[in-house]
């Protein structure tokens, strides 16, 4: 997974199984560029940006479960939720006011309207350029002394 130097992997899980990638591709035919390659490398990825947390990039099973829980694609036809920032906001790929791309939505306001914050055109752009990261990562800085190597977790959505 190619990452801009300002990102740091905090934790991650095993790669997505091919059958899970197939299921998410069938459900959301227009995956954002970079999503598939990222989850084929690791799932349940939690990133820090400039020492702040967090962006959780969901694996295929979690995408399907969280969409069912939040009803994103029911409220926004064709949209795909794919992550969150741990602060009540969901990352969604959909066709909003700025066109197709990644948007940050409050979990209680599932509309791609003027309140939806534009992040980037796709997952590749977000991860390799950090475009939109300042809108996602809103926590206080984490003391580097509190961080060790990335944590490997065998995700609950496997």
C-alpha positions as protocol buffer text, in pm:
chain_id: "A"
residue {
  index: 1
  type: UNK
  ca { x: 0 y: 0 z: 0 }
}
residue {
  index: 2
  type: UNK
  ca { x: 158 y: 324 z: -111 }
}
residue {
  index: 3
  type: UNK
  ca { x: 120 y: 595 z: 152 }
}
residue {
  index: 4
  type: UNK
  ca { x: 216 y: 960 z: 167 }
}
residue {
  index: 5
  type: UNK
  ca { x: 500 y: 1005 z: 423 }
}
residue {
  index: 6
  type: UNK
  ca { x: 262 y: 1193 z: 657 }
}
residue {
  index: 7
  type: UNK
  ca { x: 65 y: 870 z: 714 }
}
residue {
  index: 8
  type: UNK
  ca { x: 156 y: 595 z: 959 }
}
residue {
  index: 9
  type: UNK
  ca { x: -15 y: 258 z: 989 }
}
residue {
  index: 10
  type: UNK
  ca { x: -134 y: 213 z: 1346 }
}
residue {
  index: 11
  type: UNK
  ca { x: -301 y: -124 z: 1303 }
}
residue {
  index: 12
  type: UNK
  ca { x: -404 y: -360 z: 1025 }
}
residue {
  index: 13
  type: UNK
  ca { x: -556 y: -700 z: 958 }
}
residue {
  index: 14
  type: UNK
  ca { x: -513 y: -976 z: 702 }
}
residue {
  index: 15
  type: UNK
  ca { x: -574 y: -922 z: 330 }
}
residue {
  index: 16
  type: UNK
  ca { x: -930 y: -951 z: 205 }
}
residue {
  index: 17
  type: UNK
  ca { x: -1031 y: -1291 z: 77 }
}
residue {
  index: 18
  type: UNK
  ca { x: -1102 y: -1304 z: -299 }
}
residue {
  index: 19
  type: UNK
  ca { x: -1464 y: -1403 z: -238 }
}
residue {
  index: 20
  type: UNK
  ca { x: -1514 y: -1096 z: -15 }
}
residue {
  index: 21
  type: UNK
  ca { x: -1362 y: -868 z: -278 }
}
residue {
  index: 22
  type: UNK
  ca { x: -1598 y: -1026 z: -533 }
}
residue {
  index: 23
  type: UNK
  ca { x: -1902 y: -965 z: -308 }
}
residue {
  index: 24
  type: UNK
  ca { x: -1819 y: -599 z: -254 }
}
residue {
  index: 25
  type: UNK
  ca { x: -1746 y: -553 z: -626 }
}
residue {
  index: 26
  type: UNK
  ca { x: -2086 y: -702 z: -713 }
}
residue {
  index: 27
  type: UNK
  ca { x: -2260 y: -473 z: -463 }
}
residue {
  index: 28
  type: UNK
  ca { x: -2066 y: -159 z: -564 }
}
residue {
  index: 29
  type: UNK
  ca { x: -1956 y: -192 z: -929 }
}
residue {
  index: 30
  type: UNK
  ca { x: -1785 y: 150 z: -923 }
}
residue {
  index: 31
  type: UNK
  ca { x: -1523 y: 98 z: -651 }
}
residue {
  index: 32
  type: UNK
  ca { x: -1304 y: 402 z: -588 }
}
residue {
  index: 33
  type: UNK
  ca { x: -962 y: 365 z: -747 }
}
residue {
  index: 34
  type: UNK
  ca { x: -719 y: 222 z: -497 }
}
residue {
  index: 35
  type: UNK
  ca { x: -975 y: 58 z: -268 }
}
residue {
  index: 36
  type: UNK
  ca { x: -943 y: -290 z: -413 }
}
residue {
  index: 37
  type: UNK
  ca { x: -563 y: -290 z: -418 }
}
residue {
  index: 38
  type: UNK
  ca { x: -552 y: -159 z: -61 }
}
residue {
  index: 39
  type: UNK
  ca { x: -779 y: -431 z: 84 }
}
residue {
  index: 40
  type: UNK
  ca { x: -605 y: -701 z: -116 }
}
residue {
  index: 41
  type: UNK
  ca { x: -298 y: -605 z: 86 }
}
residue {
  index: 42
  type: UNK
  ca { x: -458 y: -549 z: 431 }
}
residue {
  index: 43
  type: UNK
  ca { x: -800 y: -493 z: 590 }
}
residue {
  index: 44
  type: UNK
  ca { x: -912 y: -309 z: 901 }
}
residue {
  index: 45
  type: UNK
  ca { x: -634 y: -57 z: 841 }
}
residue {
  index: 46
  type: UNK
  ca { x: -614 y: 230 z: 1090 }
}
residue {
  index: 47
  type: UNK
  ca { x: -398 y: 521 z: 982 }
}
residue {
  index: 48
  type: UNK
  ca { x: -253 y: 816 z: 1169 }
}
residue {
  index: 49
  type: UNK
  ca { x: -173 y: 1140 z: 988 }
}
residue {
  index: 50
  type: UNK
  ca { x: 93 y: 1379 z: 1117 }
}
residue {
  index: 51
  type: UNK
  ca { x: 65 y: 1213 z: 1456 }
}
residue {
  index: 52
  type: UNK
  ca { x: -313 y: 1247 z: 1472 }
}
residue {
  index: 53
  type: UNK
  ca { x: -567 y: 965 z: 1451 }
}
residue {
  index: 54
  type: UNK
  ca { x: -757 y: 817 z: 1283 }
}
residue {
  index: 55
  type: UNK
  ca { x: -876 y: 691 z: 949 }
}
residue {
  index: 56
  type: UNK
  ca { x: -1016 y: 341 z: 949 }
}
residue {
  index: 57
  type: UNK
  ca { x: -1027 y: 187 z: 604 }
}
residue {
  index: 58
  type: UNK
  ca { x: -1284 y: -92 z: 612 }
}
residue {
  index: 59
  type: UNK
  ca { x: -1239 y: -430 z: 448 }
}
residue {
  index: 60
  type: UNK
  ca { x: -1511 y: -566 z: 216 }
}
residue {
  index: 61
  type: UNK
  ca { x: -1705 y: -749 z: 487 }
}
residue {
  index: 62
  type: UNK
  ca { x: -1706 y: -441 z: 707 }
}
residue {
  index: 63
  type: UNK
  ca { x: -1819 y: -222 z: 413 }
}
residue {
  index: 64
  type: UNK
  ca { x: -2122 y: -446 z: 363 }
}
residue {
  index: 65
  type: UNK
  ca { x: -2197 y: -466 z: 737 }
}
residue {
  index: 66
  type: UNK
  ca { x: -2161 y: -93 z: 797 }
}
residue {
  index: 67
  type: UNK
  ca { x: -2369 y: -7 z: 492 }
}
residue {
  index: 68
  type: UNK
  ca { x: -2644 y: -231 z: 627 }
}
residue {
  index: 69
  type: UNK
  ca { x: -2612 y: -68 z: 972 }
}
residue {
  index: 70
  type: UNK
  ca { x: -2606 y: 294 z: 853 }
}
residue {
  index: 71
  type: UNK
  ca { x: -2813 y: 259 z: 534 }
}
residue {
  index: 72
  type: UNK
  ca { x: -2574 y: 471 z: 330 }
}
residue {
  index: 73
  type: UNK
  ca { x: -2651 y: 320 z: -12 }
}
residue {
  index: 74
  type: UNK
  ca { x: -3025 y: 325 z: 71 }
}
residue {
  index: 75
  type: UNK
  ca { x: -3006 y: 700 z: 141 }
}
residue {
  index: 76
  type: UNK
  ca { x: -2753 y: 776 z: -134 }
}
residue {
  index: 77
  type: UNK
  ca { x: -2812 y: 540 z: -429 }
}
residue {
  index: 78
  type: UNK
  ca { x: -2485 y: 417 z: -577 }
}
residue {
  index: 79
  type: UNK
  ca { x: -2274 y: 538 z: -283 }
}
residue {
  index: 80
  type: UNK
  ca { x: -2026 y: 314 z: -104 }
}
residue {
  index: 81
  type: UNK
  ca { x: -1920 y: 370 z: 256 }
}
residue {
  index: 82
  type: UNK
  ca { x: -1561 y: 256 z: 302 }
}
residue {
  index: 83
  type: UNK
  ca { x: -1426 y: 398 z: 626 }
}
residue {
  index: 84
  type: UNK
  ca { x: -1465 y: 630 z: 921 }
}
residue {
  index: 85
  type: UNK
  ca { x: -1262 y: 866 z: 1135 }
}
residue {
  index: 86
  type: UNK
  ca { x: -1367 y: 737 z: 1477 }
}
residue {
  index: 87
  type: UNK
  ca { x: -1544 y: 1067 z: 1541 }
}
residue {
  index: 88
  type: UNK
  ca { x: -1892 y: 994 z: 1408 }
}
residue {
  index: 89
  type: UNK
  ca { x: -1806 y: 1066 z: 1046 }
}
residue {
  index: 90
  type: UNK
  ca { x: -1813 y: 821 z: 756 }
}
residue {
  index: 91
  type: UNK
  ca { x: -1605 y: 822 z: 439 }
}
residue {
  index: 92
  type: UNK
  ca { x: -1822 y: 762 z: 135 }
}
residue {
  index: 93
  type: UNK
  ca { x: -1749 y: 724 z: -233 }
}
residue {
  index: 94
  type: UNK
  ca { x: -2033 y: 872 z: -434 }
}
residue {
  index: 95
  type: UNK
  ca { x: -2147 y: 1133 z: -683 }
}
residue {
  index: 96
  type: UNK
  ca { x: -2184 y: 1457 z: -484 }
}
residue {
  index: 97
  type: UNK
  ca { x: -2180 y: 1827 z: -562 }
}
residue {
  index: 98
  type: UNK
  ca { x: -1816 y: 1811 z: -681 }
}
residue {
  index: 99
  type: UNK
  ca { x: -1880 y: 1500 z: -887 }
}
residue {
  index: 100
  type: UNK
  ca { x: -1769 y: 1143 z: -820 }
}
residue {
  index: 101
  type: UNK
  ca { x: -1523 y: 1116 z: -534 }
}
residue {
  index: 102
  type: UNK
  ca { x: -1464 y: 1071 z: -165 }
}
residue {
  index: 103
  type: UNK
  ca { x: -1676 y: 1268 z: 81 }
}
residue {
  index: 104
  type: UNK
  ca { x: -1684 y: 1291 z: 459 }
}
residue {
  index: 105
  type: UNK
  ca { x: -2035 y: 1272 z: 606 }
}
residue {
  index: 106
  type: UNK
  ca { x: -2171 y: 1289 z: 958 }
}
residue {
  index: 107
  type: UNK
  ca { x: -2331 y: 953 z: 1039 }
}
residue {
  index: 108
  type: UNK
  ca { x: -2659 y: 1132 z: 1113 }
}
residue {
  index: 109
  type: UNK
  ca { x: -2663 y: 1331 z: 787 }
}
residue {
  index: 110
  type: UNK
  ca { x: -2636 y: 1093 z: 496 }
}
residue {
  index: 111
  type: UNK
  ca { x: -2661 y: 1330 z: 203 }
}
residue {
  index: 112
  type: UNK
  ca { x: -2410 y: 1430 z: -60 }
}
residue {
  index: 113
  type: UNK
  ca { x: -2509 y: 1795 z: -32 }
}
residue {
  index: 114
  type: UNK
  ca { x: -2331 y: 2117 z: 69 }
}
residue {
  index: 115
  type: UNK
  ca { x: -2259 y: 1968 z: 415 }
}
residue {
  index: 116
  type: UNK
  ca { x: -2065 y: 1676 z: 266 }
}
residue {
  index: 117
  type: UNK
  ca { x: -1695 y: 1760 z: 276 }
}
residue {
  index: 118
  type: UNK
  ca { x: -1501 y: 1683 z: -42 }
}
residue {
  index: 119
  type: UNK
  ca { x: -1185 y: 1485 z: 26 }
}
residue {
  index: 120
  type: UNK
  ca { x: -1032 y: 1352 z: -295 }
}
residue {
  index: 121
  type: UNK
  ca { x: -1118 y: 1183 z: -623 }
}
residue {
  index: 122
  type: UNK
  ca { x: -1034 y: 832 z: -499 }
}
residue {
  index: 123
  type: UNK
  ca { x: -858 y: 623 z: -234 }
}
residue {
  index: 124
  type: UNK
  ca { x: -529 y: 626 z: -427 }
}
residue {
  index: 125
  type: UNK
  ca { x: -521 y: 1005 z: -427 }
}
residue {
  index: 126
  type: UNK
  ca { x: -611 y: 1026 z: -59 }
}
residue {
  index: 127
  type: UNK
  ca { x: -344 y: 778 z: 47 }
}
residue {
  index: 128
  type: UNK
  ca { x: -61 y: 888 z: -183 }
}
residue {
  index: 129
  type: UNK
  ca { x: -104 y: 1267 z: -164 }
}
residue {
  index: 130
  type: UNK
  ca { x: -285 y: 1309 z: 172 }
}
residue {
  index: 131
  type: UNK
  ca { x: -538 y: 1529 z: -10 }
}
residue {
  index: 132
  type: UNK
  ca { x: -833 y: 1578 z: 225 }
}
residue {
  index: 133
  type: UNK
  ca { x: -651 y: 1436 z: 528 }
}
residue {
  index: 134
  type: UNK
  ca { x: -682 y: 1757 z: 732 }
}
residue {
  index: 135
  type: UNK
  ca { x: -1061 y: 1720 z: 716 }
}
residue {
  index: 136
  type: UNK
  ca { x: -1055 y: 1359 z: 836 }
}
residue {
  index: 137
  type: UNK
  ca { x: -801 y: 1366 z: 1118 }
}
residue {
  index: 138
  type: UNK
  ca { x: -935 y: 1589 z: 1394 }
}
residue {
  index: 139
  type: UNK
  ca { x: -794 y: 1434 z: 1712 }
}
residue {
  index: 140
  type: UNK
  ca { x: -525 y: 1581 z: 1930 }
}
residue {
  index: 141
  type: UNK
  ca { x: -170 y: 1473 z: 1845 }
}
residue {
  index: 142
  type: UNK
  ca { x: -60 y: 1140 z: 1986 }
}
residue {
  index: 143
  type: UNK
  ca { x: 267 y: 1131 z: 2178 }
}
residue {
  index: 144
  type: UNK
  ca { x: 513 y: 933 z: 1961 }
}
residue {
  index: 145
  type: UNK
  ca { x: 642 y: 767 z: 2279 }
}
residue {
  index: 146
  type: UNK
  ca { x: 301 y: 600 z: 2311 }
}
residue {
  index: 147
  type: UNK
  ca { x: 330 y: 440 z: 1968 }
}
residue {
  index: 148
  type: UNK
  ca { x: 505 y: 118 z: 1889 }
}
residue {
  index: 149
  type: UNK
  ca { x: 517 y: -79 z: 1566 }
}
residue {
  index: 150
  type: UNK
  ca { x: 188 y: -132 z: 1380 }
}
residue {
  index: 151
  type: UNK
  ca { x: -48 y: -371 z: 1554 }
}
residue {
  index: 152
  type: UNK
  ca { x: -163 y: -675 z: 1359 }
}
residue {
  index: 153
  type: UNK
  ca { x: -523 y: -777 z: 1429 }
}
residue {
  index: 154
  type: UNK
  ca { x: -711 y: -1071 z: 1285 }
}
residue {
  index: 155
  type: UNK
  ca { x: -1026 y: -867 z: 1213 }
}
residue {
  index: 156
  type: UNK
  ca { x: -1373 y: -949 z: 1340 }
}
residue {
  index: 157
  type: UNK
  ca { x: -1510 y: -928 z: 987 }
}
residue {
  index: 158
  type: UNK
  ca { x: -1320 y: -1235 z: 862 }
}
